[in-house]
CSV table of C-alpha atoms in Angstrom, one decimal:
chain,number,residue,atom,x,y,z
A,1,MET,CA,19.0,12.4,51.0
A,2,GLY,CA,21.3,14.3,48.6
A,3,ALA,CA,24.0,13.5,46.2
A,4,VAL,CA,27.7,13.0,46.8
A,5,ALA,CA,30.5,13.6,44.3
A,6,VAL,CA,33.0,10.8,44.5
A,7,ILE,CA,36.5,10.5,43.0
A,8,LEU,CA,38.0,7.0,42.8
A,9,LYS,CA,41.5,5.8,42.0
A,10,VAL,CA,41.2,2.8,39.8
A,11,MET,CA,44.2,0.5,39.3
A,12,PRO,CA,44.4,-1.7,36.2
A,13,GLU,CA,45.5,-5.3,36.6
A,14,SER,CA,48.8,-4.6,34.7
A,15,PRO,CA,50.6,-2.0,32.6
A,16,ASP,CA,49.5,-4.0,29.6
A,17,VAL,CA,45.7,-3.3,30.0
A,18,ASP,CA,44.3,-1.1,27.2
A,19,LEU,CA,43.3,2.0,29.1
A,20,GLU,CA,41.0,3.3,26.4
A,21,ALA,CA,39.1,0.0,26.4
A,22,LEU,CA,39.0,0.0,30.2
A,23,LYS,CA,37.6,3.5,30.2
A,24,ALA,CA,34.9,2.4,27.7
A,25,ALA,CA,34.1,-0.6,29.9
A,26,ILE,CA,33.8,1.6,33.0
A,27,ARG,CA,31.4,4.0,31.2
A,28,GLU,CA,29.3,1.1,29.9
A,29,LYS,CA,29.1,-0.8,33.3
A,30,ILE,CA,28.7,2.2,35.7
A,31,PRO,CA,26.1,4.9,34.9
A,32,GLY,CA,26.8,8.5,35.9
A,33,ILE,CA,30.5,8.7,35.2
A,34,SER,CA,31.3,12.4,34.7
A,35,ASP,CA,35.1,12.3,34.0
A,36,ILE,CA,38.0,9.8,33.7
A,37,ARG,CA,41.6,11.0,33.7
A,38,ASP,CA,44.9,9.2,33.5
A,39,GLU,CA,47.3,9.5,36.5
A,40,PRO,CA,50.8,8.2,35.8
A,41,ILE,CA,52.1,6.2,38.8
A,42,GLY,CA,55.5,5.0,37.6
A,43,PHE,CA,57.2,2.1,36.0
A,44,GLY,CA,54.7,2.3,33.1
A,45,LEU,CA,51.7,1.9,35.3
A,46,VAL,CA,48.9,4.4,34.9
A,47,ALA,CA,45.9,4.7,37.3
A,48,LEU,CA,42.6,6.2,36.4
A,49,LYS,CA,40.9,8.9,38.4
A,50,VAL,CA,37.2,8.5,37.9
A,51,ALA,CA,34.6,11.1,39.0
A,52,THR,CA,31.0,10.1,39.5
A,53,VAL,CA,27.9,11.2,41.5
A,54,ILE,CA,26.1,8.8,43.9
A,55,GLU,CA,23.2,9.1,46.3
A,56,ASP,CA,24.0,9.9,49.8
A,57,GLU,CA,22.8,6.7,51.5
A,58,GLU,CA,24.2,4.1,53.8
A,59,GLY,CA,26.4,1.6,51.9
A,60,ALA,CA,26.6,3.6,48.7
A,61,THR,CA,30.4,4.0,48.8
A,62,GLU,CA,31.0,0.3,49.2
A,63,THR,CA,28.5,-0.4,46.4
A,64,ILE,CA,30.2,1.8,43.9
A,65,GLU,CA,33.7,0.4,44.8
A,66,ALA,CA,32.2,-3.1,44.3
A,67,LYS,CA,30.8,-2.2,40.9
A,68,PHE,CA,34.2,-1.1,39.7
A,69,LEU,CA,35.7,-4.4,40.7
A,70,GLU,CA,33.2,-6.2,38.5
A,71,VAL,CA,34.8,-4.5,35.4
A,72,PRO,CA,37.3,-6.8,33.8
A,73,GLY,CA,40.9,-5.4,33.9
A,74,ILE,CA,40.5,-3.6,37.2
A,75,ASP,CA,42.7,-4.8,40.1
A,76,ARG,CA,41.4,-2.4,42.7
A,77,ALA,CA,39.3,0.7,43.2
A,78,GLU,CA,39.4,3.0,46.2
A,79,ILE,CA,37.6,6.3,47.0
A,80,VAL,CA,40.1,9.1,47.4
A,81,ASP,CA,37.7,12.0,47.8
A,82,LEU,CA,34.1,12.6,48.3
A,83,SER,CA,32.0,15.7,49.0
A,84,ARG,CA,28.4,16.4,49.5
A,85,MET,CA,26.8,18.3,46.6
A,86,ILE,CA,24.7,21.3,47.5
């Protein structure tokens, strides 16, 4: 097994969510986060693009998405890119 670099698009519950607090909560709850960036969507809503590394094993992508949904303030999280690390 190897490692996989994953980029997720994380949508906050509303435009009123404190993004800095949400970023801190993500880093606290989910180990291995390498980068978090803001991505303006429109109408005041900002998504977060989160980069992390997970093990290349069956069910790992579903598990990481589920971990994000456990963080208060997150409406949804979806994987938008993944690539096997060499």
